[in-house]
């Protein structure tokens, strides 16, 4: 049997089930108790679990993440929330120098089982300081795992894997996908970290996307299909470690690759995908790999400008056509 | 450490006081209108209104000279208006129109007015506290005699930046006055779950600077205290921390969150009671009339003028064009040509 | 806010005190030997010795039970030794040998001993302050009765993490005792250019927690104060801040900087005077003999034993193998198999 | 006429000359006054300019960079120092959300003329938290410029350009290069930001490198030459904006590219170089682009292990040989 949930409800349900399953799981972050989270992803949890396990914090991002690390070392499985990815900038030391390295620095001893959840990407008119997505940074940091689900099913399944896992996971929730629904099995399931998913098979070109760009890429694929171009679309889902195999296999079949993400182009994770694929599938490539991304620009608040700056479906179509 | 509770004093002239009331009313009109305009889809993204904080904005900023610096927060409209910024330009920015102060690229969280040394708003809570210290440092190094006010909220006072900035500002005796608008909430978190010691002014002791706790609904108290701190700074005696205690009369933290009906986190009746007993605009009006500075008639005239000004601003903003696509990529870097 | 200066008391037994002196001597030997070993090329990278801080390490850690947590700093050797860690393993780590606690991958800045709940050292100044709060939170949530000591320095107290962590620890009443070893320097910066208010314990008031300022060369004062704070935490009454004031007797901030002759930033004679008047090992020795707890003979025996122990540790460390190349890539991630 | 300076002396000389030239230039950071900087790059400046303009700060990385921003907005030209690149993690909000965006967020009005200097890369046994290089992060942030000189001449010239410029510059000083000397002209000169330099011409393969890897690449090129492989070696120098033209022109000539940097491989700036070049010079490439970098691992303190983990000359040679 199954039920229907939005992305944000799927997040809450994953947390709820894991908290019931494991008393060491708890949640901490800003405005996530009574308010249910600035983006509504923790609604209902306070009523169910109380203030001891659903912990509202002051505006202290370094303490949120640093306490989560200490709590994990002390045997708990914290789920820390940083309200917006833009503010992950504040706790980068905790993430990069402490959390990612604590196990290694300690001779491989402690398990840093914690999740840092954050709302990412733009698209709702919040302007330059509230619309960014820094997945490329986190993937550059050995010791972390990074996931970004694109639908409620994966949101729940990946979050469960992250919570149950034995390593620190950055779990990124794309802003504009939170209200999208999907069918969720009633029974317990997980989605493995490290596996991409082929969302649509195709033979002419591979499109690898994550976050908001996945849906735009699938739409683009529809349009392209009507013009006789058969695109294969891959949802990367786990950004680090990357499922290179699935991508390379696809490119070996199609001979062409477009990578689409919402983060800024230069230094974005699209570069990593392109660099890896051209190395591993050089002889299969019939055309240059194209990247679709936000140009190297800030994201304006004005909705028309925002839409103009962020990559849309047409940019994916354009990129595909330029190489097919 | 000095923690004093300031009493009303009147070094202010009648004209100044009438003008300060005028400013408070301008802010009130502006902020009161926004929730509705947001629901109508005119305000882009989000916005934070400062109902209940008018006396803090006007009292503090009136203590500055025209070339003094101001750094504000995500809740900036009142500060800009108190600084004398053109209400049309501010409203147009809140609507993200081409005529706004950033041309619609920043919106409500990025208000500035460089001509008035209003050096902008920072959407990252607590992000401006260090910048305000740096502006003070620039003034000090250039011996310009300028002073900087750095506004921030009770919630922001728990960011590490607060600690680092106030310590450094004090060590270097920079002319920065830190004004904390304690509206008793950080988003949905009440002060007591926010600050382990809710008497935020106490923290000044950690930095060996004067700390003041004042009634933020009391225009006189705010003005006189900030003035004292500004004079102290201008003399070269370094920074101060002024905590102005008031209440967030706005229905919700932000325009965006107010559209969400599930957000009940304030005790029932609390907002209504503060409106009834501690509305700074009402309090100021009554006091000014009692003092004979305003009459019912002059007060009503101020209010009517302000209403009219806002109505004009509204027409301006709504009729302003959307920005051209091309500007989206402008203004990221200064052209290197013609540099030093 | 409670700022008390503790007086000597003696709830400690003779045996305990003799053992504490023993620990201080172990630390002294270890630290005193390192500068020379660094110049000989045996210490890898850098290292920070804690001469002058022995009474803080031993006094504070002696107030803990065996399962209580400790988080340390870049200046960690003394804390590890006071916790009872095997001196061989610690020295081997400082030499970056395969037998060290991280197998040579961390070096002096990454000492830990998980079996003794010594949860490691953080090379980022102030990075451990939040972690210590989280360990306290883990203890509280699991009702384990454990307490955490989080060590940090006077310099670290100016990091934003100090502010955020102490505020949150107090709000949540986590059982963490924050012990600030004020050795009056942060690298080359003297306390007065470092903390706008050099009385660091004052800062506890900002967080509504007890704040204590103690003589960090006085083993009794450190022990009794930290014990009080530990008991307070264990009872569920929340965190405290204990500032132990002493002096960095080490010639330089780090072993690396000490090889640089241009580093003159302390007033002439200052180090010498502190050695003469405030050497905690000498002070403790004299007091223990005066109190009849040690005799010249038993003290000398302790010192000789410690010397021998260090000599053995040195032989162990120097004869230990270099790590295999293969381990360089081990221990980054825990294997997911066999997880929950 | 010319004189000889080490890299660290060249940094100090650039600052000194610019401070004399422009009274708004000043320096702030940890231990840089009497001590002359933890890595010795500000020696002698305090004696010359006094405490007002050579400002020692407490250990407060967010305040250092935030104050620098405010000071720049107030008309000064601050040179802020963050002692180690690893600690740039602490002030990422200030760098990314405030400094990089202040001009844009303010409708293009203020000039954020400031420099943030930092010691970067590893190689001296300081272990996992003191050996990292995050240039890829900074290049992912529109609004910043990023330079990393490899020799005393460029160090001086690029720093002067950064100080005189009208935009925020992250100036990165590779740890292991500070004692290397070069000849410095006695007269004033600058090195332009945005220009790579071909250090050695060659026709068989292009090696693009920066930081410590440049010297290793030049050494590798010597060895390769003796085996009949003629490598062109490019010092990228400015990492953002990248001098794509110089790289692409070289690859069009050689048909092969190796990118070498010390930062971790995944998400490193090498990926950006590879992704850009394969797109712009696809038809010229005779082989996959290879990256030489630190594998996705922490950097151990033990010197043998450190040397083993960090990429050395032999890795460059290997990479070249694998594609030539
Ligand atoms: C660093 C950071 N954390 C969280 C937020 C989200 N946020 C925006 S406003 C706000 C509350 C700020 O509280 P306070 O400082 O008291 O200012 P007020 O909103 O009451 O004016 C929060 C948490 C943010 N913008 N920046
Ligand atoms: C965030 C950060 N900034 C700077 C440094 C460089 N550094 C290492 S130790 C130190 C001084 C620390 O002073 P204090 O906290 O008083 O500890 P002490 O060295 O005196 O024991 C500095 C600046 C660092 N490791 N981390
Ligand atoms: Mg508030
Ligand atoms: Mg110190």
Tab-separated table of N, CA, C and O in Angstrom, chain A residues 201-267:
chain	number	residue	atom	x	y	z
A	201	UNK	N	15.065	6.609	-20.153
A	201	UNK	CA	16.086	6.054	-21.032
A	201	UNK	C	16.064	6.763	-22.377
A	201	UNK	O	15.032	7.314	-22.790
A	202	UNK	N	17.181	6.774	-23.011
A	202	UNK	CA	17.266	7.434	-24.317
A	202	UNK	C	18.567	7.045	-24.977
A	202	UNK	O	19.444	6.471	-24.327
A	203	UNK	N	18.718	7.332	-26.240
A	203	UNK	CA	19.917	6.844	-26.919
A	203	UNK	C	20.753	7.936	-27.570
A	203	UNK	O	21.888	7.710	-27.970
A	204	UNK	N	20.209	9.161	-27.661
A	204	UNK	CA	20.925	10.188	-28.422
A	204	UNK	C	21.849	11.066	-27.582
A	204	UNK	O	22.846	11.585	-28.087
A	205	UNK	N	21.467	11.277	-26.361
A	205	UNK	CA	22.251	12.176	-25.513
A	205	UNK	C	21.904	11.862	-24.059
A	205	UNK	O	20.771	11.473	-23.756
A	206	UNK	N	22.904	12.021	-23.196
A	206	UNK	CA	22.660	11.845	-21.763
A	206	UNK	C	22.552	13.216	-21.106
A	206	UNK	O	23.377	14.094	-21.383
A	207	UNK	N	21.526	13.370	-20.280
A	207	UNK	CA	21.449	14.590	-19.459
A	207	UNK	C	21.578	14.163	-17.999
A	207	UNK	O	20.759	13.386	-17.510
A	208	UNK	N	22.616	14.650	-17.322
A	208	UNK	CA	22.758	14.399	-15.880
A	208	UNK	C	22.340	15.671	-15.158
A	208	UNK	O	22.839	16.756	-15.466
A	209	UNK	N	21.431	15.538	-14.211
A	209	UNK	CA	20.949	16.722	-13.508
A	209	UNK	C	20.716	16.397	-12.047
A	209	UNK	O	20.663	15.234	-11.653
A	210	UNK	N	20.595	17.440	-11.245
A	210	UNK	CA	20.175	17.257	-9.854
A	210	UNK	C	19.407	18.500	-9.416
A	210	UNK	O	19.423	19.531	-10.097
A	211	UNK	N	18.687	18.349	-8.312
A	211	UNK	CA	17.915	19.480	-7.800
A	211	UNK	C	16.840	19.883	-8.792
A	211	UNK	O	16.303	19.069	-9.550
A	212	UNK	N	16.550	21.152	-8.778
A	212	UNK	CA	15.501	21.706	-9.631
A	212	UNK	C	15.703	21.398	-11.105
A	212	UNK	O	14.744	21.300	-11.862
A	213	UNK	N	16.929	21.267	-11.520
A	213	UNK	CA	17.196	21.063	-12.944
A	213	UNK	C	16.766	19.687	-13.438
A	213	UNK	O	16.669	19.463	-14.640
A	214	UNK	N	16.518	18.771	-12.528
A	214	UNK	CA	16.093	17.447	-12.978
A	214	UNK	C	14.733	17.542	-13.677
A	214	UNK	O	14.563	17.073	-14.803
A	215	UNK	N	13.780	18.169	-12.992
A	215	UNK	CA	12.434	18.281	-13.587
A	215	UNK	C	12.507	19.088	-14.886
A	215	UNK	O	11.864	18.742	-15.879
A	216	UNK	N	13.298	20.142	-14.876
A	216	UNK	CA	13.427	20.938	-16.097
A	216	UNK	C	14.052	20.095	-17.213
A	216	UNK	O	13.699	20.235	-18.381
A	217	UNK	N	14.968	19.231	-16.856
A	217	UNK	CA	15.609	18.383	-17.855
A	217	UNK	C	14.630	17.344	-18.389
A	217	UNK	O	14.627	17.025	-19.585
A	218	UNK	N	13.792	16.818	-17.508
A	218	UNK	CA	12.794	15.852	-17.974
A	218	UNK	C	11.804	16.536	-18.918
A	218	UNK	O	11.414	15.964	-19.946
A	219	UNK	N	11.417	17.740	-18.571
A	219	UNK	CA	10.540	18.491	-19.480
A	219	UNK	C	11.235	18.749	-20.812
A	219	UNK	O	10.638	18.601	-21.876
A	220	UNK	N	12.484	19.134	-20.709
A	220	UNK	CA	13.254	19.372	-21.933
A	220	UNK	C	13.291	18.102	-22.769
A	220	UNK	O	13.147	18.137	-24.001
A	221	UNK	N	13.472	16.965	-22.101
A	221	UNK	CA	13.546	15.691	-22.822
A	221	UNK	C	12.243	15.440	-23.585
A	221	UNK	O	12.261	14.903	-24.704
A	222	UNK	N	11.134	15.816	-22.970
A	222	UNK	CA	9.840	15.655	-23.667
A	222	UNK	C	9.810	16.481	-24.943
A	222	UNK	O	9.458	15.992	-26.010
A	223	UNK	N	10.157	17.742	-24.781
A	223	UNK	CA	10.178	18.606	-25.961
A	223	UNK	C	11.116	18.039	-27.022
A	223	UNK	O	10.787	17.993	-28.207
A	224	UNK	N	12.287	17.620	-26.586
A	224	UNK	CA	13.270	17.081	-27.527
A	224	UNK	C	12.728	15.833	-28.219
A	224	UNK	O	12.932	15.640	-29.423
A	225	UNK	N	12.041	15.008	-27.464
A	225	UNK	CA	11.476	13.782	-28.040
A	225	UNK	C	10.545	14.129	-29.195
A	225	UNK	O	10.557	13.479	-30.247
A	226	UNK	N	9.759	15.171	-28.984
A	226	UNK	CA	8.810	15.561	-30.026
A	226	UNK	C	9.543	16.062	-31.271
A	226	UNK	O	8.964	16.150	-32.345
A	227	UNK	N	10.825	16.395	-31.085
A	227	UNK	CA	11.612	16.815	-32.240
A	227	UNK	C	12.550	15.701	-32.696
A	227	UNK	O	13.499	15.932	-33.446
A	228	UNK	N	12.319	14.511	-32.158
A	228	UNK	CA	13.072	13.348	-32.621
A	228	UNK	C	14.401	13.125	-31.931
A	228	UNK	O	15.207	12.319	-32.369
A	229	UNK	N	14.636	13.839	-30.842
A	229	UNK	CA	15.880	13.612	-30.108
A	229	UNK	C	15.559	12.822	-28.839
A	229	UNK	O	14.754	13.260	-28.014
A	230	UNK	N	16.194	11.701	-28.679
A	230	UNK	CA	15.870	10.778	-27.603
A	230	UNK	C	16.905	10.900	-26.486
A	230	UNK	O	18.001	10.343	-26.541
A	231	UNK	N	16.551	11.653	-25.487
A	231	UNK	CA	17.512	11.930	-24.406
A	231	UNK	C	17.346	10.951	-23.254
A	231	UNK	O	16.231	10.605	-22.869
A	232	UNK	N	18.453	10.548	-22.698
A	232	UNK	CA	18.443	9.776	-21.449
A	232	UNK	C	18.672	10.774	-20.312
A	232	UNK	O	19.575	11.605	-20.387
A	233	UNK	N	17.824	10.694	-19.290
A	233	UNK	CA	17.940	11.664	-18.191
A	233	UNK	C	18.279	10.928	-16.899
A	233	UNK	O	17.580	9.994	-16.494
A	234	UNK	N	19.354	11.375	-16.267
A	234	UNK	CA	19.821	10.744	-15.027
A	234	UNK	C	19.704	11.721	-13.870
A	234	UNK	O	20.166	12.855	-13.959
A	235	UNK	N	19.059	11.254	-12.806
A	235	UNK	CA	18.996	12.036	-11.574
A	235	UNK	C	20.192	11.615	-10.727
A	235	UNK	O	20.280	10.467	-10.273
A	236	UNK	N	21.099	12.522	-10.488
A	236	UNK	CA	22.334	12.140	-9.794
A	236	UNK	C	22.045	11.740	-8.336
A	236	UNK	O	22.674	10.861	-7.791
A	237	UNK	N	21.133	12.430	-7.698
A	237	UNK	CA	20.676	12.135	-6.319
A	237	UNK	C	21.768	12.212	-5.263
A	237	UNK	O	21.700	13.023	-4.348
A	238	UNK	N	22.742	11.324	-5.341
A	238	UNK	CA	23.899	11.454	-4.446
A	238	UNK	C	24.978	12.189	-5.214
A	238	UNK	O	25.388	11.755	-6.287
A	239	UNK	N	25.434	13.297	-4.664
A	239	UNK	CA	26.420	14.097	-5.374
A	239	UNK	C	27.835	13.660	-5.000
A	239	UNK	O	28.760	13.788	-5.785
A	240	UNK	N	27.985	13.143	-3.804
A	240	UNK	CA	29.286	12.641	-3.375
A	240	UNK	C	29.085	11.536	-2.371
A	240	UNK	O	28.417	11.770	-1.376
A	241	UNK	N	29.570	10.327	-2.561
A	241	UNK	CA	30.361	9.906	-3.720
A	241	UNK	C	29.480	9.778	-4.961
A	241	UNK	O	28.342	9.351	-4.876
A	242	UNK	N	30.056	10.144	-6.085
A	242	UNK	CA	29.281	10.216	-7.322
A	242	UNK	C	29.194	8.841	-7.982
A	242	UNK	O	30.166	8.090	-7.980
A	243	UNK	N	28.036	8.545	-8.526
A	243	UNK	CA	27.824	7.266	-9.211
A	243	UNK	C	28.354	7.385	-10.644
A	243	UNK	O	27.599	7.430	-11.617
A	244	UNK	N	29.659	7.424	-10.747
A	244	UNK	CA	30.308	7.612	-12.043
A	244	UNK	C	29.911	6.514	-13.026
A	244	UNK	O	29.743	6.764	-14.226
A	245	UNK	N	29.758	5.325	-12.487
A	245	UNK	CA	29.489	4.182	-13.345
A	245	UNK	C	28.214	4.384	-14.171
A	245	UNK	O	28.206	4.186	-15.394
A	246	UNK	N	27.150	4.765	-13.491
A	246	UNK	CA	25.875	4.958	-14.195
A	246	UNK	C	26.004	6.029	-15.268
A	246	UNK	O	25.503	5.870	-16.384
A	247	UNK	N	26.698	7.090	-14.945
A	247	UNK	CA	26.852	8.166	-15.928
A	247	UNK	C	27.688	7.696	-17.113
A	247	UNK	O	27.318	7.872	-18.270
A	248	UNK	N	28.821	7.088	-16.813
A	248	UNK	CA	29.731	6.686	-17.886
A	248	UNK	C	29.066	5.642	-18.781
A	248	UNK	O	29.165	5.708	-20.011
A	249	UNK	N	28.367	4.699	-18.169
A	249	UNK	CA	27.661	3.706	-18.989
A	249	UNK	C	26.683	4.368	-19.943
A	249	UNK	O	26.560	3.983	-21.107
A	250	UNK	N	25.992	5.352	-19.435
A	250	UNK	CA	25.020	6.043	-20.273
A	250	UNK	C	25.720	6.772	-21.420
A	250	UNK	O	25.300	6.691	-22.579
A	251	UNK	N	26.800	7.467	-21.079
A	251	UNK	CA	27.506	8.236	-22.112
A	251	UNK	C	28.126	7.296	-23.149
A	251	UNK	O	28.185	7.610	-24.338
A	252	UNK	N	28.555	6.136	-22.684
A	252	UNK	CA	29.111	5.175	-23.656
A	252	UNK	C	28.048	4.781	-24.671
A	252	UNK	O	28.352	4.495	-25.828
A	253	UNK	N	26.800	4.794	-24.216
A	253	UNK	CA	25.690	4.456	-25.105
A	253	UNK	C	25.323	5.628	-26.021
A	253	UNK	O	25.154	5.464	-27.223
A	254	UNK	N	25.221	6.819	-25.406
A	254	UNK	CA	24.694	7.961	-26.163
A	254	UNK	C	25.780	8.768	-26.871
A	254	UNK	O	25.501	9.459	-27.856
A	255	UNK	N	26.976	8.768	-26.320
A	255	UNK	CA	28.072	9.515	-26.934
A	255	UNK	C	28.026	11.018	-26.700
A	255	UNK	O	28.879	11.761	-27.195
A	256	UNK	N	27.034	11.449	-25.941
A	256	UNK	CA	26.899	12.894	-25.726
A	256	UNK	C	26.414	13.154	-24.302
A	256	UNK	O	25.606	12.399	-23.772
A	257	UNK	N	26.872	14.280	-23.750
A	257	UNK	CA	26.493	14.554	-22.360
A	257	UNK	C	26.211	16.041	-22.133
A	257	UNK	O	26.987	16.903	-22.564
A	258	UNK	N	25.093	16.286	-21.463
A	258	UNK	CA	24.799	17.615	-20.925
A	258	UNK	C	24.650	17.468	-19.420
A	258	UNK	O	23.986	16.540	-18.952
A	259	UNK	N	25.288	18.352	-18.658
A	259	UNK	CA	25.131	18.346	-17.203
A	259	UNK	C	24.380	19.607	-16.809
A	259	UNK	O	24.734	20.700	-17.269
A	260	UNK	N	23.362	19.449	-15.987
A	260	UNK	CA	22.537	20.607	-15.644
A	260	UNK	C	22.392	20.754	-14.134
A	260	UNK	O	21.991	19.822	-13.439
A	261	UNK	N	22.772	21.918	-13.643
A	261	UNK	CA	22.551	22.217	-12.217
A	261	UNK	C	22.253	23.688	-12.050
A	261	UNK	O	22.517	24.498	-12.944
A	262	UNK	N	21.688	24.030	-10.898
A	262	UNK	CA	21.299	25.420	-10.687
A	262	UNK	C	22.423	26.277	-10.114
A	262	UNK	O	22.424	27.502	-10.263
A	263	UNK	N	23.381	25.656	-9.470
A	263	UNK	CA	24.484	26.425	-8.884
A	263	UNK	C	25.248	27.159	-9.984
A	263	UNK	O	25.132	26.832	-11.164
A	264	UNK	N	26.068	28.129	-9.578
A	264	UNK	CA	26.846	28.875	-10.564
A	264	UNK	C	27.734	27.936	-11.359
A	264	UNK	O	28.211	26.916	-10.861
A	265	UNK	N	27.981	28.340	-12.594
A	265	UNK	CA	28.697	27.489	-13.526
A	265	UNK	C	30.164	27.225	-13.123
A	265	UNK	O	30.578	26.080	-12.964
A	266	UNK	N	30.932	28.307	-12.955
A	266	UNK	CA	32.364	28.114	-12.697
A	266	UNK	C	32.565	27.439	-11.340
A	266	UNK	O	32.078	27.928	-10.326
A	267	UNK	N	33.294	26.351	-11.360
A	267	UNK	CA	33.527	25.627	-10.118
A	267	UNK	C	32.334	24.840	-9.641
A	267	UNK	O	32.369	24.276	-8.544
